[in-house]
Short mmCIF file of C-alpha atoms in Angstrom, two decimals:
data_model
loop_
_atom_site.label_atom_id
_atom_site.label_comp_id
_atom_site.label_asym_id
_atom_site.label_seq_id
_atom_site.Cartn_x
_atom_site.Cartn_y
_atom_site.Cartn_z
CA MET T 1 187.36 120.15 140.33
CA SER T 2 187.59 116.36 140.55
CA ALA T 3 190.99 115.14 141.05
CA SER T 4 191.56 112.76 138.14
CA PRO T 5 191.37 114.80 135.10
CA THR T 6 193.86 117.19 136.37
CA SER T 7 196.10 114.75 137.95
CA ARG T 8 196.06 112.44 134.98
CA SER T 9 196.16 115.26 132.46
CA PRO T 10 199.59 116.94 132.35
CA ASP T 11 198.28 120.09 130.59
CA LEU T 12 195.55 120.65 133.11
CA ALA T 13 197.92 119.69 136.10
CA ARG T 14 200.37 122.33 134.88
CA LEU T 15 197.70 125.01 134.79
CA VAL T 16 196.77 124.27 138.29
CA GLU T 17 200.64 124.58 139.29
CA GLU T 18 200.83 127.80 137.49
CA GLY T 19 197.96 129.33 139.60
CA TYR T 20 194.83 128.89 137.27
CA ASP T 21 191.53 128.44 138.95
CA LEU T 22 190.26 125.39 137.03
CA SER T 23 186.89 123.50 137.62
CA LEU T 24 185.17 121.12 135.54
CA LEU T 25 181.43 121.17 134.48
CA GLY T 26 180.11 118.34 132.28
CA GLY T 27 182.54 118.43 129.33
CA LEU T 28 183.42 122.16 130.00
CA LEU T 29 186.68 123.46 131.58
CA LEU T 30 186.02 126.59 133.43
CA VAL T 31 189.03 128.95 133.92
CA ARG T 32 188.02 131.60 136.75
CA ARG T 33 189.38 134.74 137.71
CA LEU T 34 190.84 135.74 134.50
CA PRO T 35 192.05 139.57 134.39
CA TYR T 36 190.86 141.57 131.49
CA VAL T 37 189.99 144.85 130.62
CA GLY T 38 186.13 145.51 130.29
CA PRO T 39 184.17 148.58 128.96
CA PHE T 40 185.51 152.12 130.16
CA ARG T 41 189.10 150.62 130.63
CA GLN T 42 188.05 148.86 134.00
CA VAL T 43 190.11 145.77 134.83
CA ARG T 44 187.89 142.99 135.65
CA GLU T 45 187.98 139.10 136.03
CA GLY T 46 186.04 136.68 133.91
CA VAL T 47 185.69 133.03 133.13
CA LEU T 48 187.12 131.17 130.14
CA VAL T 49 184.77 128.30 129.22
CA VAL T 50 186.62 125.62 127.31
CA PRO T 51 185.09 122.55 125.75
CA LEU T 52 187.37 119.51 126.60
CA ASN T 53 188.22 116.73 124.42
CA LEU T 54 188.71 113.80 126.73
CA ARG T 55 189.72 110.30 126.24
CA GLY T 56 189.39 108.08 129.23
CA ASP T 57 189.07 111.11 131.49
CA VAL T 58 192.42 112.42 130.07
CA THR T 59 192.56 115.24 127.92
CA THR T 60 193.59 114.89 124.22
CA ALA T 61 194.54 117.65 121.92
CA PRO T 62 191.86 120.30 121.67
CA ARG T 63 189.65 119.71 118.44
CA THR T 64 188.81 123.47 118.31
CA HIS T 65 190.24 126.71 119.25
CA LEU T 66 186.78 128.34 119.87
CA VAL T 67 186.09 129.08 123.41
CA SER T 68 183.35 130.84 125.26
CA TRP T 69 183.49 133.66 128.01
CA ILE T 70 181.38 134.75 130.95
CA GLY T 71 182.02 138.36 131.49
CA LYS T 72 181.95 141.89 129.70
CA THR T 73 183.08 142.41 126.42
CA PRO T 74 186.94 142.48 126.68
CA HIS T 75 188.72 145.55 125.55
CA THR T 76 192.32 146.59 124.87
CA ALA T 77 194.07 148.77 127.26
CA GLU T 78 193.21 151.64 124.74
CA GLY T 79 189.67 151.13 125.29
CA GLU T 80 188.93 149.33 121.94
CA ARG T 81 186.83 146.54 121.84
CA PHE T 82 189.34 143.48 121.66
CA SER T 83 188.22 142.40 118.14
CA ALA T 84 191.51 140.02 117.68
CA VAL T 85 189.95 137.82 120.28
CA VAL T 86 186.38 138.49 120.50
CA TRP T 87 184.63 136.72 117.54
CA LYS T 88 180.97 137.50 118.62
CA SER T 89 178.63 138.06 121.25
CA GLY T 90 176.84 135.20 122.59
CA GLY T 91 178.78 132.07 123.98
CA MET T 92 178.90 128.86 121.87
CA HIS T 93 179.21 126.54 124.99
CA THR T 94 176.59 126.91 127.15
CA SER T 95 174.40 124.28 129.48
CA ALA T 96 171.65 124.64 132.04
CA LEU T 97 174.48 125.83 134.62
CA VAL T 98 176.52 127.85 132.42
CA GLU T 99 175.36 130.98 130.46
CA THR T 100 178.22 132.29 128.54
CA THR T 101 178.31 135.80 126.97
CA HIS T 102 180.99 135.71 123.90
CA THR T 103 182.78 133.39 121.62
CA PHE T 104 186.56 133.84 121.42
CA CYS T 105 188.58 132.73 118.26
CA VAL T 106 192.37 132.76 118.44
CA ARG T 107 194.84 130.09 117.21
CA PRO T 108 198.25 129.59 116.43
CA PRO T 109 199.16 130.12 112.77
CA GLY T 110 198.59 126.96 110.60
CA ARG T 111 197.46 124.57 113.32
CA GLU T 112 195.23 124.20 116.47
CA PHE T 113 196.58 124.29 119.98
CA HIS T 114 198.63 121.43 120.99
CA ASP T 115 197.18 121.06 124.25
CA TYR T 116 194.79 122.93 126.82
CA HIS T 117 197.72 124.44 128.63
CA GLU T 118 198.78 126.32 125.53
CA LEU T 119 195.09 127.17 124.60
CA VAL T 120 194.37 128.53 128.12
CA THR T 121 197.62 130.51 128.49
CA THR T 122 197.28 132.04 124.97
CA TYR T 123 193.91 133.38 125.79
CA ALA T 124 194.87 134.47 129.38
CA THR T 125 197.92 136.17 128.27
CA LEU T 126 196.12 138.01 125.29
CA LEU T 127 193.54 139.37 127.70
CA GLY T 128 195.82 139.74 130.92
CA THR T 129 198.56 141.72 128.95
CA HIS T 130 196.04 144.61 128.54
CA ALA T 131 194.79 144.37 132.18
CA GLU T 132 198.35 144.17 133.30
CA ARG T 133 199.10 147.65 131.47
CA LEU T 134 196.34 149.34 133.36
CA SER T 135 196.80 147.53 136.54
CA PRO T 136 200.25 146.40 137.02
CA GLY T 137 200.71 143.23 138.94
CA VAL T 138 197.27 141.82 138.21
CA MET T 139 199.01 138.86 136.35
CA ALA T 140 201.56 138.37 138.99
CA ARG T 141 199.80 135.28 140.34
CA PHE T 142 200.20 133.33 137.38
CA GLY T 143 203.35 131.14 137.15
CA ASP T 144 203.76 132.40 133.61
CA ALA T 145 204.44 135.96 134.74
CA ASP T 146 208.10 137.05 134.96
CA ALA T 147 209.95 139.04 137.74
CA THR T 148 208.47 142.14 136.31
CA GLY T 149 204.85 141.04 136.68
CA ARG T 150 204.56 141.18 132.86
CA THR T 151 203.34 138.07 131.07
CA ARG T 152 205.52 136.67 128.49
CA ALA T 153 203.94 136.02 125.01
CA PRO T 154 203.35 132.40 124.53
CA ALA T 155 206.46 130.98 122.66
CA ALA T 156 205.79 130.19 118.98
CA VAL T 157 202.22 131.23 119.23
CA GLY T 158 201.09 134.21 116.94
CA PRO T 159 197.41 134.53 117.08
CA GLN T 160 195.40 134.36 114.05
CA PRO T 161 191.94 135.26 115.15
CA TRP T 162 188.89 134.59 113.14
CA THR T 163 186.83 137.77 113.91
CA GLY T 164 183.70 136.71 111.88
CA SER T 165 183.74 140.18 110.50
CA ARG T 166 183.73 141.21 106.80
CA ARG T 167 185.45 144.32 107.76
CA ARG T 168 189.10 144.61 107.17
CA GLY T 169 190.71 143.69 110.56
CA ALA T 170 192.51 141.12 112.68
CA GLY T 171 192.56 137.66 110.96
CA ASP T 172 193.35 139.15 107.72
CA GLY T 173 196.55 138.08 105.82
CA GLY T 174 198.51 138.61 102.82
CA PRO T 175 201.27 137.17 100.75
CA ARG T 176 204.62 136.73 102.46
CA TYR T 177 206.39 138.18 99.30
CA ALA T 178 205.15 140.36 96.66
CA ASP T 179 203.09 139.25 93.84
CA THR T 180 205.57 140.11 91.04
CA ALA T 181 203.32 138.44 88.39
CA SER T 182 200.41 140.93 88.96
CA SER T 183 202.88 143.89 89.07
CA ARG T 184 204.67 142.64 85.94
CA ALA T 185 201.36 142.39 84.08
CA GLY T 186 200.32 145.83 85.55
CA ILE T 187 196.97 144.45 86.90
CA ASP T 188 197.71 145.24 90.70
CA GLY T 189 194.63 147.60 90.66
CA LEU T 190 192.42 144.64 89.70
CA ASN T 191 193.52 142.72 92.33
CA ALA T 192 191.88 144.98 94.91
CA ARG T 193 188.71 143.77 93.77
CA LEU T 194 189.21 140.43 95.22
CA SER T 195 190.19 141.75 98.71
CA GLU T 196 187.74 139.92 100.75
CA THR T 197 187.38 136.81 103.33
CA VAL T 198 186.82 133.81 101.41
CA GLY T 199 185.74 130.33 102.90
CA ILE T 200 186.33 126.90 101.05
CA ILE T 201 184.10 124.32 102.41
CA GLY T 202 185.52 120.71 101.58
CA LEU T 203 189.18 120.13 100.64
CA GLY T 204 188.65 117.22 98.53
CA GLY T 205 189.87 117.28 94.80
CA THR T 206 188.10 120.06 93.69
CA GLY T 207 188.32 122.20 96.96
CA SER T 208 192.01 121.81 97.28
CA HIS T 209 192.49 123.14 93.84
CA VAL T 210 190.21 126.05 94.59
CA LEU T 211 192.54 126.94 97.43
CA ASP T 212 195.42 126.57 95.20
CA LEU T 213 194.17 129.31 93.07
CA VAL T 214 192.64 131.66 95.55
CA VAL T 215 195.71 131.49 97.49
CA LYS T 216 197.57 133.41 94.88
CA THR T 217 195.07 136.16 94.77
CA ALA T 218 194.73 139.38 96.84
CA VAL T 219 192.02 137.85 99.21
CA ARG T 220 192.34 139.11 102.76
CA ALA T 221 191.69 135.73 104.47
CA ILE T 222 190.87 132.17 103.60
CA HIS T 223 188.89 129.91 106.00
CA LEU T 224 189.18 126.28 105.43
CA PHE T 225 186.32 123.80 106.57
CA ASP T 226 186.90 120.24 106.53
CA ALA T 227 186.92 117.58 109.12
CA ASP T 228 188.52 114.69 107.17
CA THR T 229 192.18 113.48 107.66
CA PHE T 230 194.47 113.93 104.55
CA GLU T 231 195.16 110.44 103.24
CA GLN T 232 197.18 108.70 100.51
CA HIS T 233 194.48 108.91 98.03
CA ASN T 234 193.90 112.56 98.49
CA ALA T 235 197.55 113.20 97.13
CA PHE T 236 196.27 112.03 93.76
CA ARG T 237 193.68 114.61 93.37
CA SER T 238 195.31 117.49 95.20
CA PRO T 239 197.65 120.24 93.66
CA GLY T 240 201.38 119.97 94.45
CA ALA T 241 203.18 116.90 95.44
CA ALA T 242 202.59 115.61 98.98
CA SER T 243 205.37 113.50 100.36
CA LEU T 244 205.19 110.09 101.95
CA ALA T 245 205.22 111.84 105.20
CA ASP T 246 202.58 114.16 104.41
CA VAL T 247 200.24 111.28 103.62
CA SER T 248 201.36 109.33 106.71
CA ALA T 249 201.05 112.12 109.27
CA GLY T 250 197.39 111.70 109.78
CA ARG T 251 196.74 115.39 109.84
CA ARG T 252 193.39 117.01 109.17
CA LYS T 253 193.15 118.27 105.77
CA VAL T 254 192.69 121.81 106.81
CA ASP T 255 195.81 121.57 108.74
CA HIS T 256 197.86 120.11 105.93
CA PHE T 257 196.99 122.60 103.42
CA ALA T 258 197.15 125.39 105.81
CA ARG T 259 200.68 124.28 106.41
CA VAL T 260 201.41 124.01 102.75
CA TYR T 261 200.16 127.34 101.76
CA SER T 262 201.15 129.13 104.70
CA ALA T 263 204.73 129.16 103.05
CA MET T 264 203.17 131.59 100.73
CA ARG T 265 200.78 133.89 102.50
CA THR T 266 199.31 134.45 106.13
CA GLY T 267 195.50 134.59 106.79
CA ILE T 268 194.70 131.05 106.05
CA VAL T 269 192.52 129.62 108.87
CA PRO T 270 191.89 126.17 109.21
CA HIS T 271 188.49 124.74 110.92
CA ALA T 272 188.61 120.96 111.29
CA VAL T 273 184.83 120.65 111.41
CA ARG T 274 182.19 119.39 109.29
CA ILE T 275 179.64 122.38 108.86
CA ASP T 276 176.09 121.46 109.85
CA GLU T 277 173.08 123.28 111.54
CA ARG T 278 175.03 123.41 114.96
CA ASN T 279 178.07 125.38 113.70
CA ALA T 280 177.01 126.98 110.40
CA HIS T 281 177.33 130.35 112.13
CA LEU T 282 180.95 129.95 111.47
CA LEU T 283 180.38 131.08 107.98
CA ASP T 284 178.72 134.32 108.91
CA GLY T 285 181.87 136.25 108.49
CA LEU T 286 182.78 135.24 104.98
CA GLY T 287 182.48 137.62 102.01
CA PHE T 288 182.26 134.56 99.59
CA CYS T 289 182.22 130.99 99.90
CA PHE T 290 183.16 127.90 97.64
CA VAL T 291 181.17 124.86 98.58
CA CYS T 292 183.07 121.71 97.47
CA ILE T 293 181.78 118.95 99.33
CA ASP T 294 180.60 115.33 98.12
CA ASP T 295 177.95 115.33 100.82
CA ALA T 296 174.99 116.28 98.96
CA PRO T 297 172.52 116.17 101.73
CA GLY T 298 174.92 118.01 103.78
CA LYS T 299 174.88 120.98 101.61
CA ALA T 300 171.34 122.21 102.82
CA PRO T 301 172.36 123.74 106.05
CA ILE T 302 175.39 125.33 104.51
CA LEU T 303 173.44 126.90 101.60
CA ASP T 304 170.60 127.74 104.16
CA ARG T 305 173.01 129.78 106.27
CA LEU T 306 174.98 131.45 103.31
CA SER T 307 171.89 132.55 101.71
CA SER T 308 170.23 133.87 105.04
CA ALA T 309 173.32 135.80 105.52
CA SER T 310 173.42 137.10 102.06
CA ILE T 311 176.95 135.58 101.26
CA PRO T 312 177.28 134.64 97.60
CA TRP T 313 178.51 131.27 97.07
CA ILE T 314 179.69 128.88 94.27
CA ASP T 315 178.77 125.24 94.45
CA VAL T 316 180.90 122.82 92.29
CA GLY T 317 180.08 119.14 91.36
CA MET T 318 181.01 116.76 88.81
CA GLY T 319 179.21 113.61 87.61
CA LEU T 320 181.51 111.18 85.84
CA ALA T 321 180.84 107.50 84.68
CA ALA T 322 183.33 105.04 83.39
CA THR T 323 182.07 103.26 80.25
CA PRO T 324 183.71 100.93 77.67
CA ASP T 325 184.43 104.22 75.66
CA GLY T 326 186.10 106.00 78.29
CA ILE T 327 184.91 108.31 80.97
CA VAL T 328 181.90 110.46 80.17
CA GLY T 329 180.14 113.19 82.38
CA ALA T 330 179.96 116.67 83.25
CA LEU T 331 181.23 119.48 85.31
CA ARG T 332 178.74 121.75 87.09
CA THR T 333 179.37 125.46 88.59
CA THR T 334 176.35 127.01 90.09
CA VAL T 335 176.34 130.61 91.41
CA GLY T 336 174.15 131.78 94.38
CA THR T 337 173.53 135.39 94.72
CA PRO T 338 171.14 137.22 96.85
CA THR T 339 169.00 137.52 93.57
CA SER T 340 169.39 133.76 92.85
CA PHE T 341 169.79 131.78 95.69
CA ASP T 342 166.68 129.73 95.46
CA GLU T 343 166.92 129.23 91.67
CA ALA T 344 170.50 128.12 92.05
CA ARG T 345 169.77 125.66 94.53
CA ARG T 346 167.43 123.80 92.06
CA ARG T 347 170.52 123.05 90.04
CA ILE T 348 172.28 121.43 92.88
CA PRO T 349 171.87 117.66 93.87
CA THR T 350 171.08 117.46 97.62
CA GLY T 351 169.73 114.02 97.91
CA PRO T 352 171.64 110.68 99.00
CA PRO T 353 173.84 109.12 96.51
CA VAL T 354 172.16 107.43 93.58
CA ARG T 355 172.74 103.70 93.59
CA ASP T 356 173.46 103.00 90.24
CA ASP T 357 176.46 101.39 88.20
CA TYR T 358 176.29 104.60 86.17
CA ALA T 359 176.82 106.82 89.10
CA LEU T 360 180.11 105.46 90.64
CA ASN T 361 182.41 107.96 92.44
CA VAL T 362 184.78 108.54 89.51
CA GLN T 363 187.04 111.67 89.68
CA THR T 364 190.35 112.64 88.18
CA GLY T 365 192.77 115.37 89.27
CA ASP T 366 192.52 117.13 85.86
CA LEU T 367 188.89 117.59 86.02
CA ASN T 368 189.02 118.50 89.69
CA ALA T 369 191.45 121.07 88.72
CA LEU T 370 189.17 122.40 85.67
CA ASN T 371 186.07 122.30 87.84
CA ALA T 372 188.05 124.50 90.47
CA ALA T 373 189.41 126.80 87.90
CA LEU T 374 185.80 127.19 86.34
CA ALA T 375 184.63 128.26 89.75
CA VAL T 376 187.47 130.53 90.53
CA VAL T 377 187.12 132.44 87.09
CA GLU T 378 183.42 132.95 87.74
CA TRP T 379 184.19 134.30 91.07
CA LYS T 380 186.64 136.65 89.54
CA ARG T 381 183.95 137.61 86.99
CA MET T 382 181.49 138.20 89.82
CA ARG T 383 183.97 140.71 91.43
CA GLY T 384 184.90 142.58 88.31
CA PHE T 385 188.34 141.21 87.83
CA TYR T 386 187.32 139.61 84.36
CA ALA T 387 185.19 141.89 82.49
CA SER T 388 181.63 140.29 81.93
CA ASP T 389 178.23 141.71 81.22
CA ARG T 390 176.32 138.47 82.20
CA THR T 391 175.47 137.11 85.67
CA ALA T 392 175.88 133.41 85.60
CA LEU T 393 173.44 131.16 87.32
CA ASN T 394 174.64 127.71 86.19
CA SER T 395 177.59 126.52 83.90
CA VAL T 396 178.04 123.20 82.50
CA LEU T 397 180.95 121.59 80.81
CA ILE T 398 180.60 118.30 79.14
CA VAL T 399 183.77 116.14 79.17
CA GLY T 400 183.21 114.49 76.06
CA ASP T 401 183.19 117.26 73.62
CA GLY T 402 184.33 120.26 75.74
CA LEU T 403 180.93 121.74 75.14
CA SER T 404 179.98 124.31 77.68
CA SER T 405 176.52 125.76 78.39
CA THR T 406 175.94 128.59 80.82
CA GLU T 407 172.55 129.78 82.19
CA THR T 408 172.42 133.25 83.00
CA LEU T 409 170.16 135.73 84.94
CA PRO T 410 167.70 137.71 83.03
CA MET A 1 157.29 106.40 75.71
CA THR A 2 158.46 102.96 75.92
CA ASN A 3 161.18 101.72 78.16
CA GLU A 4 162.63 98.46 77.03
CA ASN A 5 166.03 98.27 78.25
CA ASN A 6 166.67 94.53 77.55
CA GLU A 7 165.39 94.50 74.02
CA PRO A 8 167.84 93.63 71.19
CA ALA A 9 169.48 96.61 69.66
CA THR A 10 167.51 98.03 66.84
CA THR A 11 168.92 97.34 63.42
CA GLY A 12 170.73 100.19 61.93
CA ARG A 13 168.88 103.57 61.70
CA GLU A 14 165.43 101.76 61.41
CA LEU A 15 162.53 103.98 62.14
CA VAL A 16 159.10 102.68 62.97
CA THR A 17 156.06 104.67 62.31
CA THR A 18 152.89 103.92 64.32
CA ASN A 19 149.69 106.06 64.50
CA ASP A 20 151.30 108.82 62.78
CA ARG A 21 154.15 108.91 65.50
CA THR A 22 157.70 108.24 64.63
CA VAL A 23 159.29 105.70 67.22
CA ARG A 24 163.00 106.37 67.37
CA THR A 25 165.59 104.49 69.24
CA ILE A 26 167.76 106.60 71.56
CA VAL A 27 170.68 105.63 73.89
CA VAL A 28 170.47 107.09 77.58
CA ASN A 29 173.61 106.32 79.59
CA GLY A 30 174.39 103.53 77.51
CA ARG A 31 170.93 101.85 77.41
CA GLU A 32 168.70 101.83 74.46
CA HIS A 33 165.17 103.17 74.69
CA ARG A 34 162.58 103.34 71.79
CA PHE A 35 160.85 106.64 72.10
CA ALA A 36 157.59 107.73 70.48
CA ASP A 37 157.78 111.48 70.23
CA ASP A 38 159.59 114.23 68.24
CA ARG A 39 160.98 115.94 71.39
CA ILE A 40 162.30 114.53 74.70
CA GLY A 41 162.14 116.53 78.04
CA HIS A 42 164.66 116.87 80.62
CA ASP A 43 162.19 115.11 83.17
CA GLN A 44 161.82 112.21 80.67
CA LEU A 45 165.53 111.86 80.27
CA ALA A 46 165.92 111.82 84.07
CA ARG A 47 163.25 109.18 84.54
CA LEU A 48 164.99 107.00 81.66
CA ALA A 49 168.43 107.39 83.34
CA PHE A 50 167.53 106.97 87.05
CA PRO A 51 164.18 105.49 87.26
CA THR A 52 164.04 105.42 91.11
CA LEU A 53 165.43 108.96 91.55
CA ALA A 54 162.83 111.43 93.28
CA GLU A 55 161.29 114.00 91.04
CA ARG A 56 162.85 116.91 93.11
CA GLU A 57 166.27 115.42 92.87
CA SER A 58 166.24 114.62 89.13
CA ARG A 59 165.43 118.11 88.29
CA SER A 60 169.08 118.95 89.14
CA LEU A 61 170.61 116.26 86.65
CA VAL A 62 172.82 117.52 83.88
CA ALA A 63 171.75 115.99 80.56
CA SER A 64 173.90 116.32 77.36
CA PHE A 65 173.56 114.61 73.87
CA GLY A 66 175.43 114.05 70.70
CA GLY A 67 174.28 112.66 67.42
CA GLY A 68 171.14 114.84 67.35
CA PRO A 69 169.31 116.51 64.61
CA ALA A 70 171.38 118.05 61.74
CA ASP A 71 170.70 121.66 63.11
CA HIS A 72 171.30 120.79 66.59
CA GLU A 73 173.78 117.91 66.72
CA ARG A 74 175.30 118.07 70.22
CA GLY A 75 174.31 120.21 73.32
CA VAL A 76 172.94 120.50 76.72
CA VAL A 77 169.23 119.81 77.44
CA PRO A 78 167.86 122.84 79.45
CA PHE A 79 166.68 122.36 82.81
CA GLY A 80 163.01 121.72 82.67
CA GLY A 81 163.41 122.12 78.78
CA THR A 82 163.07 119.74 75.72
CA VAL A 83 164.99 119.04 72.73
CA GLU A 84 164.25 117.71 69.30
CA ILE A 85 165.44 114.04 68.91
CA ALA A 86 166.96 112.06 65.94
CA GLN A 87 167.31 108.35 65.50
CA GLY A 88 170.14 106.95 67.32
CA GLN A 89 170.76 110.06 69.56
CA ARG A 90 172.90 109.42 72.52
CA PHE A 91 172.34 111.15 75.88
CA ASN A 92 174.47 111.36 78.77
CA VAL A 93 172.52 112.18 82.21
CA CYS A 94 174.51 112.44 85.39
CA VAL A 95 174.26 113.70 88.86
CA THR A 96 176.93 116.30 89.66
CA ASP A 97 177.68 115.78 93.20
CA LYS A 98 181.23 114.82 93.49
CA SER A 99 184.03 116.97 94.37
#
């Protein structure tokens, strides 16, 4: 490995000191000879492939917790596929010289990894702990190992893996304290109908309110997707009360909201990415998805992927204009299901923003909240939480007179 | 259909009848238009509101109205559908792309 990135990057230098075998290939960090348990409980060595975020040839905080792997499918010491780590077969990070076999997904609760030392040691420990149990001493060469040869669990790191699976399993979460509102009302049984993995793409005014409502339901996990930073103006269209420190911290929206709502439940997984063609596969494990983004042209790859994966979705949008008489406009809630994906998409703007005095970006927190509530109510209808004998395609609420109109499927 | 955005406002609820067709004044997104038909379609409203918008995109616009005929005074224009119009009827057409 070239001297400069390790010598100038404290996190990489520390990994070398602790006995990790590092090499750099393009923008990828390869960590070789990592012990793990392969199929048939055989202890093997594999290669972790980590995309490096560099500035001036020095590492900065990792942008993603997703890494790739070269090796067999990791298993636990018991011989089970290690689904808490392995998200999917096939690596994300590959080049002409590196062909990866799997993608791993583990992250500390409520945040991304602080640096590459934390990232590499977390993955190495998760895999190595199982190898160590079958082959004691195999992890001893790492400085991280204690006198008994057993690796310590990384401090303050509780993995929250994204398994990409709709099955109940690792990555699932739940409330930190009992939902006594539901038990008092005697609707605990209905909550089970909402037990699925939900995605929220876009944490602007409407998406943040969707999260505020979904987080209080019995969903198994909530995956948040947004690459933007939480800023002062966002506070005025989001639920709750952000402090001056919150709006000054420069956190990504996904991290801000995961942090806030992790006070109430686990299983909130932030993904600080803008979903496009290259990473739309991140949505594959969802059971349901709310699409709450302003970028109309950017919706195509999202809706393409959700539809091809047969994942039902609700897309929300508002069109408001300030006139001398006050604000006018409408809220839209559009439902895509396997029987209506194409028809639903015709109701959704996907072109560039209209250049017109009448189509300025007017939004208000109350209408963001209302649009979010309409979407969440519709999702609950779809899941049978609310009794309904119709299948909605598109609902419109006119702000000026409160009139609503819903198109349904035949 | 005429599209005379800058013409002075018509007086009161005046109707003009030409060649057996009643020309009514309607207001789309705050601008007056004179319209020579008894019904107006979603596509026509889209063109009046956003003349430069591509047709494919204009299909997703939400069009609502007030001041319509007595039996349908207010409502939402169905996607791809038409509604009967009244003199002075006000339409709001919007692109619902913000969140």
